[in-house]
Tab-separated table of C-alpha atoms in Angstrom:
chain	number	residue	atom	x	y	z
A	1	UNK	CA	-1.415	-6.847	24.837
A	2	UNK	CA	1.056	-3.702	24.692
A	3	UNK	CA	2.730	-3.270	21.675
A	4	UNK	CA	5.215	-0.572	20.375
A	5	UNK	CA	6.265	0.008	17.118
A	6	UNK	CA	9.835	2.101	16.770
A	7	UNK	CA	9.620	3.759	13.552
A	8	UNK	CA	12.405	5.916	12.595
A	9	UNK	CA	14.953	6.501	9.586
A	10	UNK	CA	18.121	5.077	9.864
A	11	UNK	CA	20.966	5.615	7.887
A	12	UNK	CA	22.710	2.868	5.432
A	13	UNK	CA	25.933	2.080	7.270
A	14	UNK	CA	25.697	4.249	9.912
A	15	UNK	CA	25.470	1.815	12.930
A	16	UNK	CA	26.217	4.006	15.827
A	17	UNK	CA	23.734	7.190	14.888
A	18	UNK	CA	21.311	4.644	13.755
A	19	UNK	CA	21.401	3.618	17.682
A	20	UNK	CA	21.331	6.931	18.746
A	21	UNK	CA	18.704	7.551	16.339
A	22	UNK	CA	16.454	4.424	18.161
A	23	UNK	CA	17.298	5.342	21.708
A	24	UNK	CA	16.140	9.293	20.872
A	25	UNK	CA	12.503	8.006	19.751
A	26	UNK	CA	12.250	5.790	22.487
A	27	UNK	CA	13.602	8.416	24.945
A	28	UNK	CA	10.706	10.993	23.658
A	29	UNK	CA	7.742	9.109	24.265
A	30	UNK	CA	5.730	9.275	27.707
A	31	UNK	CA	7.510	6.799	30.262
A	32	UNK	CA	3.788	6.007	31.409
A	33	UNK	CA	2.901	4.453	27.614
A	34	UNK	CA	5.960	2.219	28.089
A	35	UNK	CA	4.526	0.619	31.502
A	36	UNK	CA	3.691	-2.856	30.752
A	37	UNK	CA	4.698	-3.104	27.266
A	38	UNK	CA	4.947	-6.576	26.029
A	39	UNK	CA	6.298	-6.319	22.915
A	40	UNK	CA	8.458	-3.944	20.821
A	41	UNK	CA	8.721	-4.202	17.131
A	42	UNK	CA	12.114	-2.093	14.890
A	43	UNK	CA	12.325	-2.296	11.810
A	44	UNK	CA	13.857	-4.926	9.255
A	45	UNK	CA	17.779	-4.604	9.631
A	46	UNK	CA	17.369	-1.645	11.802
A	47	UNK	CA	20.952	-0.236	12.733
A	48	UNK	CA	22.974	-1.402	9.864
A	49	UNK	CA	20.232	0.328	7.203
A	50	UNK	CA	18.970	-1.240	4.611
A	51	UNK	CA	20.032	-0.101	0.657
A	52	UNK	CA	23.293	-1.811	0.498
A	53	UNK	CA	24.184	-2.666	-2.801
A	54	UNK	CA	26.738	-5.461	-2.843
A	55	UNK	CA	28.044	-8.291	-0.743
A	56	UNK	CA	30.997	-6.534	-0.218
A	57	UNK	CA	29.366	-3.054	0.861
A	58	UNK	CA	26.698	-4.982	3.515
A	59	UNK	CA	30.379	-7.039	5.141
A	60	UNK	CA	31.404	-4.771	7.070
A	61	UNK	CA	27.904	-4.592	8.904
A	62	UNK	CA	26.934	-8.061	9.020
A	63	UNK	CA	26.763	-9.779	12.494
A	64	UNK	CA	27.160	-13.233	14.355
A	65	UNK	CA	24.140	-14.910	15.067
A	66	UNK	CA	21.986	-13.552	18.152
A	67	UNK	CA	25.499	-11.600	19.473
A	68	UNK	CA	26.546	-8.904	17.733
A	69	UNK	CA	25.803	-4.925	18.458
A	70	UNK	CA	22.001	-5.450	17.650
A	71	UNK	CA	21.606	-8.437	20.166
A	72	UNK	CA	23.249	-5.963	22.795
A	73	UNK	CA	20.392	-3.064	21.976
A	74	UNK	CA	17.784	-5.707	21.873
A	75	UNK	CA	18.897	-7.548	24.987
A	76	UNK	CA	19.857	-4.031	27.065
A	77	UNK	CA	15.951	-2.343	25.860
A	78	UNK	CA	14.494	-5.592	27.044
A	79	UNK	CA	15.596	-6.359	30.612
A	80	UNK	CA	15.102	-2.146	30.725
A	81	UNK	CA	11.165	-2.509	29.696
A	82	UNK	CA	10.498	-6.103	30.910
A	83	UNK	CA	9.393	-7.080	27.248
A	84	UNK	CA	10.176	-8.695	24.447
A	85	UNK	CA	11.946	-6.928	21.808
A	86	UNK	CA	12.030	-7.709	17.935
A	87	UNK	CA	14.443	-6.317	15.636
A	88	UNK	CA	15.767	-6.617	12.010
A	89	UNK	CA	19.738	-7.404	11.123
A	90	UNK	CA	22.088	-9.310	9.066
A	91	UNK	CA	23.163	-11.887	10.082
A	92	UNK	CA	26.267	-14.141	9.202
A	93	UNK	CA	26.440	-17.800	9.960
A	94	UNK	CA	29.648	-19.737	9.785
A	95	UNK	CA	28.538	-22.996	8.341
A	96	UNK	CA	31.869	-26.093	8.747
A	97	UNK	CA	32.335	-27.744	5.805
A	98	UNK	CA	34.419	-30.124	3.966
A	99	UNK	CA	37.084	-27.481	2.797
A	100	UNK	CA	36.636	-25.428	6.025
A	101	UNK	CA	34.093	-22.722	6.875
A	102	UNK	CA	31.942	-21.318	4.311
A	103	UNK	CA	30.025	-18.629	5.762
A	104	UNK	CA	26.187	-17.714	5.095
A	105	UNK	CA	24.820	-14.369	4.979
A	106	UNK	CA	20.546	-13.778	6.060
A	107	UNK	CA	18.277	-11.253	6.825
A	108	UNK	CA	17.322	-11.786	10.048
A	109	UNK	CA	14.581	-11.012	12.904
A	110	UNK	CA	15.991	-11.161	16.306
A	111	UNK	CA	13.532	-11.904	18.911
A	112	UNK	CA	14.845	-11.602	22.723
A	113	UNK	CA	12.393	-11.771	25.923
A	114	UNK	CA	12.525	-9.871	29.113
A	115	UNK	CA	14.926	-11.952	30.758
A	116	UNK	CA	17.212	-10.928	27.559
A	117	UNK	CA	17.243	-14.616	26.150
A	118	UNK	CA	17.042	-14.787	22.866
A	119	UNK	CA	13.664	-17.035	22.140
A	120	UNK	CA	14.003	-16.920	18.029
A	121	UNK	CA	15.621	-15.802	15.085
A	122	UNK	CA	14.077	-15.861	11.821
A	123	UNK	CA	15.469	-15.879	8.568
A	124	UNK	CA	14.149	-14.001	5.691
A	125	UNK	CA	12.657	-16.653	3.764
A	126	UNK	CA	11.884	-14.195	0.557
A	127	UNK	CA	14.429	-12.271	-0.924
A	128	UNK	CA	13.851	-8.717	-2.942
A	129	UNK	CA	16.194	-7.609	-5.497
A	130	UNK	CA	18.373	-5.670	-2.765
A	131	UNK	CA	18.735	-8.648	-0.269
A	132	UNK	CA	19.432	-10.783	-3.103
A	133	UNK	CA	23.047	-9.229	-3.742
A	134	UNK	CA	24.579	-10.893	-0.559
A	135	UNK	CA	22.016	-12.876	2.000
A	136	UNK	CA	20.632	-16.655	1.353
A	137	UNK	CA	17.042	-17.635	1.654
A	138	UNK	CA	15.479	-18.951	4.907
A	139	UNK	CA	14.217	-22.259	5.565
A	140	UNK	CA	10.462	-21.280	6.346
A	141	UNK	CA	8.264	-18.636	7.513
A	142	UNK	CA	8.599	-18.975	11.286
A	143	UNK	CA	5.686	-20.222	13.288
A	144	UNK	CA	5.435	-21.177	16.772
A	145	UNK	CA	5.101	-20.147	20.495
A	146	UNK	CA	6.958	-17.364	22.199
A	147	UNK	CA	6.121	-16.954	25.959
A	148	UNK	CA	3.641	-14.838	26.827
A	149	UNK	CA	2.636	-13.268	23.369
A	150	UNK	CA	1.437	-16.951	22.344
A	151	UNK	CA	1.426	-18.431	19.100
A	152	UNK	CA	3.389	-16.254	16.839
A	153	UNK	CA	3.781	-16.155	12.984
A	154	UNK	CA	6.645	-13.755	12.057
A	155	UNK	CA	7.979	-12.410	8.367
A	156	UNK	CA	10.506	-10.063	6.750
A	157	UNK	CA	8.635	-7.351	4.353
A	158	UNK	CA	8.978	-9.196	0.951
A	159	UNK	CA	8.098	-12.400	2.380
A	160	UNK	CA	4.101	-11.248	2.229
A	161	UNK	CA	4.497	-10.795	-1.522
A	162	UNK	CA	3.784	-13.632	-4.263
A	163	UNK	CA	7.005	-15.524	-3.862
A	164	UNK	CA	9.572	-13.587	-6.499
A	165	UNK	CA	7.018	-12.046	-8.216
A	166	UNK	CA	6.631	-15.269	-9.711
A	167	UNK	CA	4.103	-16.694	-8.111
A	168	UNK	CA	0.128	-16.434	-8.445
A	169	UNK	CA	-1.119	-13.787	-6.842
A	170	UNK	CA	-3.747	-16.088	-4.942
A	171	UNK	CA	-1.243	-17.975	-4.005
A	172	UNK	CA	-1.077	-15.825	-0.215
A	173	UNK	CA	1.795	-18.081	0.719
A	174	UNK	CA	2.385	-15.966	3.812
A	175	UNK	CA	-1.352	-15.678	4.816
A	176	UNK	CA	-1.888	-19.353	4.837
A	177	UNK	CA	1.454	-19.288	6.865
A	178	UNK	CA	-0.510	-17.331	9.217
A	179	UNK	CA	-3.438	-19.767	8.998
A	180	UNK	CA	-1.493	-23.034	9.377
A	181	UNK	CA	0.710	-21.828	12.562
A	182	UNK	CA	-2.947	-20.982	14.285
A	183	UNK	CA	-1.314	-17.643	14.700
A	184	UNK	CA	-2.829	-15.234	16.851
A	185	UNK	CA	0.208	-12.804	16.849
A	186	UNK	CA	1.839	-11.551	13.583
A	187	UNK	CA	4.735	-9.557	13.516
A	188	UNK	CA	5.808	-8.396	10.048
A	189	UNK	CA	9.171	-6.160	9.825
A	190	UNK	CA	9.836	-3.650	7.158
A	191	UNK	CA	11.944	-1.880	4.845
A	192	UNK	CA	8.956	-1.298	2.564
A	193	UNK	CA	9.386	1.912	-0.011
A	194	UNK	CA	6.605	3.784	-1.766
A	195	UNK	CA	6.846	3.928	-5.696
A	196	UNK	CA	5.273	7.620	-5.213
A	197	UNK	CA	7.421	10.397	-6.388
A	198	UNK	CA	9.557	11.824	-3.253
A	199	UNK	CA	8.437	15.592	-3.977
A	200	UNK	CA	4.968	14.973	-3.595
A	201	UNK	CA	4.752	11.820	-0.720
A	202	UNK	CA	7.576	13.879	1.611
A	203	UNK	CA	5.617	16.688	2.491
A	204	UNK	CA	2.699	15.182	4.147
A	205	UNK	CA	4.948	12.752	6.770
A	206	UNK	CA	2.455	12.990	9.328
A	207	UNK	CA	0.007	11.586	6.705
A	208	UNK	CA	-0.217	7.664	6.335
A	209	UNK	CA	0.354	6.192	3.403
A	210	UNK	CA	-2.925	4.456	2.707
A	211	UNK	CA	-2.193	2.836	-0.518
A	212	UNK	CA	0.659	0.627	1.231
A	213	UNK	CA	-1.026	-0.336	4.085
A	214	UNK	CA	-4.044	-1.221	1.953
A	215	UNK	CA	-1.593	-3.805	-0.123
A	216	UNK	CA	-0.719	-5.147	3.601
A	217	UNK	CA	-3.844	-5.740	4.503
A	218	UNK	CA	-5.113	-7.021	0.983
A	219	UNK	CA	-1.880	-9.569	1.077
A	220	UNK	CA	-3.473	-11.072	3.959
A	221	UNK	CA	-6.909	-11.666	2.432
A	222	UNK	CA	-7.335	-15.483	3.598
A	223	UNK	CA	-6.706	-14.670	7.234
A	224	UNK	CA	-10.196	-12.286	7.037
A	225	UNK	CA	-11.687	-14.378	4.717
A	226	UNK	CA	-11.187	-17.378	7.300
A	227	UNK	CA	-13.839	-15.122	9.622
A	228	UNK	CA	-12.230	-16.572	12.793
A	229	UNK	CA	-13.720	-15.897	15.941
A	230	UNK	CA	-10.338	-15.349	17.940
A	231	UNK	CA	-8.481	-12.103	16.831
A	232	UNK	CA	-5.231	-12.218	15.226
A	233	UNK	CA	-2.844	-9.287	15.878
A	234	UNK	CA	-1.158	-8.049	13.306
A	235	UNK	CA	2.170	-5.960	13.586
A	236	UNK	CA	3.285	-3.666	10.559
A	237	UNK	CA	6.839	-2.320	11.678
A	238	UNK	CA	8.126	-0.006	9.083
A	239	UNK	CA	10.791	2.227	8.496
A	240	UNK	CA	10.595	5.561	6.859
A	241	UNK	CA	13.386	8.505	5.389
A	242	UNK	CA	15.718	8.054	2.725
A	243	UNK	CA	18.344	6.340	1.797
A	244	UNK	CA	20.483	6.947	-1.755
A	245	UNK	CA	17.577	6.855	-4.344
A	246	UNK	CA	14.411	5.010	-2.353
A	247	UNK	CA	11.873	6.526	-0.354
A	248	UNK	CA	10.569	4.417	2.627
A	249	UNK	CA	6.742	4.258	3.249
A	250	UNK	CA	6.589	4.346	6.929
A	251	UNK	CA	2.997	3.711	8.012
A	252	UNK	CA	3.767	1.304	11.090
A	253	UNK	CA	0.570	-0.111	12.154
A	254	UNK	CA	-1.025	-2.732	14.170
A	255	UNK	CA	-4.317	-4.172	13.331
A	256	UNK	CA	-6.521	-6.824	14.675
A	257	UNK	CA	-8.789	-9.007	12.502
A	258	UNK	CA	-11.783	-11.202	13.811
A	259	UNK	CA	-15.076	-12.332	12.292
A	260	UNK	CA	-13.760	-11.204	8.954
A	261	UNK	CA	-13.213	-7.685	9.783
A	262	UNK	CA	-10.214	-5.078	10.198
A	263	UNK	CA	-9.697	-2.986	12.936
A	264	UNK	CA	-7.191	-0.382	13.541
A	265	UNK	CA	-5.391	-0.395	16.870
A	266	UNK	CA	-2.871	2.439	15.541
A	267	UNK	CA	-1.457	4.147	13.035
A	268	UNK	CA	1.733	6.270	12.244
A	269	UNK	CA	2.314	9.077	9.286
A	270	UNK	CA	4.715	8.076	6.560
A	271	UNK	CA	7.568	10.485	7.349
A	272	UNK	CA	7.059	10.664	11.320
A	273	UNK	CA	10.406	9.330	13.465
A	274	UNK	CA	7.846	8.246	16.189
A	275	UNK	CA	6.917	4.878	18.702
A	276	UNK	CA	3.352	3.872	18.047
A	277	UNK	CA	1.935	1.873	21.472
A	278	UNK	CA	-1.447	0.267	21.477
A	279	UNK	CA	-3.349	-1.728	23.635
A	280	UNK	CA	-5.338	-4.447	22.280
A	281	UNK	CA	-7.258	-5.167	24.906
A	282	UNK	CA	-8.753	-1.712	24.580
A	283	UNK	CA	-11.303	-0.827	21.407
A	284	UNK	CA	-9.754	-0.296	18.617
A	285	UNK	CA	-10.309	3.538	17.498
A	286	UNK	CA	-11.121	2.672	13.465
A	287	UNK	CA	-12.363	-0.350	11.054
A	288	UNK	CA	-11.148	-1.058	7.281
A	289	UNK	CA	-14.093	-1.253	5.430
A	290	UNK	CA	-14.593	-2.633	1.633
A	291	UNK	CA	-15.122	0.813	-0.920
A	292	UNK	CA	-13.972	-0.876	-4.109
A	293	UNK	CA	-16.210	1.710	-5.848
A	294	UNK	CA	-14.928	4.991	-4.001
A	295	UNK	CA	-11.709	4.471	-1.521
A	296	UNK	CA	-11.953	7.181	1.309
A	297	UNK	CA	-9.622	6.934	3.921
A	298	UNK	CA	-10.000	7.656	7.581
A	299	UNK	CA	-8.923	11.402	7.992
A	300	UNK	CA	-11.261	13.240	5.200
A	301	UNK	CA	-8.446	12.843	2.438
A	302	UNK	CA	-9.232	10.965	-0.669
A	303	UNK	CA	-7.017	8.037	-0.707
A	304	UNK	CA	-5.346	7.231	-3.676
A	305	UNK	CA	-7.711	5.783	-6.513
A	306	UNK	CA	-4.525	4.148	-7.862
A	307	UNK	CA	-4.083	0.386	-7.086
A	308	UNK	CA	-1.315	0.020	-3.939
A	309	UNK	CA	2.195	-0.134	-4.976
A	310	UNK	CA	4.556	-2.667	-2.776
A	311	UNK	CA	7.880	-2.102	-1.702
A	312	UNK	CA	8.786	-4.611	-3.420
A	313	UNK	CA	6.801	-4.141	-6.295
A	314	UNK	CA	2.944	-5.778	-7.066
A	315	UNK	CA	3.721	-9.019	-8.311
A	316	UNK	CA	0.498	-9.605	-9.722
A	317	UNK	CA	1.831	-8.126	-13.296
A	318	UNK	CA	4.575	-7.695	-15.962
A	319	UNK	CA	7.461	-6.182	-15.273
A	320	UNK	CA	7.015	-2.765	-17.458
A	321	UNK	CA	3.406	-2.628	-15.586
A	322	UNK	CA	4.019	-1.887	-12.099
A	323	UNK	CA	0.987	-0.250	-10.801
A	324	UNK	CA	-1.879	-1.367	-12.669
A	325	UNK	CA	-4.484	-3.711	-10.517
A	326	UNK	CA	-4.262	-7.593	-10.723
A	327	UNK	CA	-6.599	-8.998	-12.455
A	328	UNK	CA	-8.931	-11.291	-9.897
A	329	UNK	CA	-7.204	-9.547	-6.679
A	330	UNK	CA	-9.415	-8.711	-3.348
A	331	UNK	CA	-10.681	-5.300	-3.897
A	332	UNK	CA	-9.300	-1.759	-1.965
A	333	UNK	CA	-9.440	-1.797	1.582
A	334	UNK	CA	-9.739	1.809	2.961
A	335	UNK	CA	-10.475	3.362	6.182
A	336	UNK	CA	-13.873	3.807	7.050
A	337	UNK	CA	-13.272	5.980	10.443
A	338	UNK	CA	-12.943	9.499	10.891
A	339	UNK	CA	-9.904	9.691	13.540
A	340	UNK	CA	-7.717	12.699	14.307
A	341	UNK	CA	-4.215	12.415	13.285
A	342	UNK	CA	-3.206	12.209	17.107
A	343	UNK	CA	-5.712	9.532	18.009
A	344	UNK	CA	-4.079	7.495	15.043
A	345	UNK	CA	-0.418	7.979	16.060
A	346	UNK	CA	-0.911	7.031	19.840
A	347	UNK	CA	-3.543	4.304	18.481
A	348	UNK	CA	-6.524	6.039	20.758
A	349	UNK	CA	-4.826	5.602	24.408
């Protein structure tokens, strides 16, 4: 499978450059790479931007289900690229009631195929402190069968954390998601920030940010631990940049695990405004490997000894304490490859 993952910065509010901003990274990378692509992953609530702080100040922005501005991009990129295309927005839902309309407000995943039907759209089913100003909870992680890409499991960035920060975290709602759809495709979109100080995690955007993607992978702990034979595909779709006060993470990635192992199909830096494409039918070009004792990561840097620090912060402990390591949680994933910082971005093709 070809997948491509559009990572870039959009600004809050600023729908038209934001779609400028998309069309730019997609109109820089190597027309041959997009041949055959089957999927394309943006970002969670990718042209609107993300940091809004009020119901009032996300209204403006919000759009009818599966046919506002988004839908058009979507639909438009995916009869261009034959593929299916996946990307964040919000969404509003005019719901009849007794006393007239009373309209609902989500954070949405559009899905649309190569014919430019749309074949899902999943609502955020849990909410961080942002989303929580204006959109309603989903009904359910989404699980079921999309064309060609199979059986697909699909979430919103906070919806891999312990549910609210309230629940255990062994409780891997969204992993066992994964497990009970018989997923073999995941696709996770992001708004996910780093807690690390902006003067010292800007400079290095070419650099991954290997404490957040070891949370991701360590959020999906029963999927490896189930040691399936058939690969699952896992899709990381982050944003990065700056918006007001938060620093996004960046980091897109897509990894496959089988036989209770990770493998690395690509990887982008955390500041880079770039479109990873893999193939997964080709090798993979690194493995995550277990170093509780020592993390190292992949390109001779030592990754951080700290614990990984979510988005949406670890859930695993009090409120004061964000940052220190959950008592019983998986221990660090880290790379255990030496790859060049080129080989990662273009995921070794």
């Amino acid at each position: 499978m070809r997948i491509g993952c559009l990572q870039f910065a959009p600004q809050v509010g600023d729908v038209s450059n934001n779609l400028t901003r998309a069309d730019a990274v997609l109109a820089k990378a190597d027309p041959k790479e997009l041949e055959g692509l089957d999927l394309l992953v943006l970002p969670e609530m990718a042209f609107s931007g993300y940091n809004f702080k009020s119901l009032e100040d996300i209204l403006p922005f919000l759009e009818p289900t599966g046919s506002g501005i988004t839908s058009l991009w979507a639909r438009t990129t995916a009869l261009k690229y034959d593929c299916t295309v996946a990307v964040g927005y919000p969404e509003k839902v005019e719901s009849p009631g007794p006393q007239g309309s009373a309209p609902e407000y989500y954070n949405s995943l559009l899905v649309v195929n190569g014919e430019g039907e749309t074949v899902a759209n999943y609502r955020k089913s849990s909410l961080y402190y942002t989303d929580e100003t204006w959109a309603h909870e989903g009904p359910g992680f989404f699980g079921g069968h999309i064309g060609e890409l199979g059986q697909v499991a699909m979430g919103i960035c906070m919806d891999i954390n312990p549910y609210k920060f309230e629940a255990p975290w062994h409780a891997f709602e969204f992993a066992f998601h994964v497990l009970e759809a018989r997923a073999n495709l995941v696709i996770v979109s992001m708004a996910w920030l780093t807690q690390e100080d902006r003067s010292t995690f800007t400079p290095f955007p070419e650099d991954p940010d290997f404490s957040t993607l070891t949370y991701w992978v360590r959020r999906l702990e029963p999927v490896i631990r189930a040691e399936s034979g058939e690969e699952v595909i896992v899709v990381f779709c982050n944003r990065c940049g700056i918006e007001d006060e938060v620093t996004y993470a960046g980091t897109s990635t897509v990894i496959g695990i089988k036989d209770g192992e990770v493998s690395v199909y690509g990887l982008l830096g955390r500041g880079v405004r770039e479109l990873l494409i893999v193939d997964t039918d080709k090798p993979p070009f690194a493995k995550l490997v277990d170093r509780p004792e020592q993390p190292v990561c992949s390109e001779d840097q030592s990754a951080s000894t700290q614990p990984p620090q979510s988005t949406e912060k670890d859930a695993s402990q009090p409120e004061p304490e964000r940052g220190t390591e959950p008592t019983g949680s998986p221990t660090t994933c880290s790379m255990g490859a030496t790859t060049s910082s080129k080989d990662a971005r273009r995921g070794g093709l």
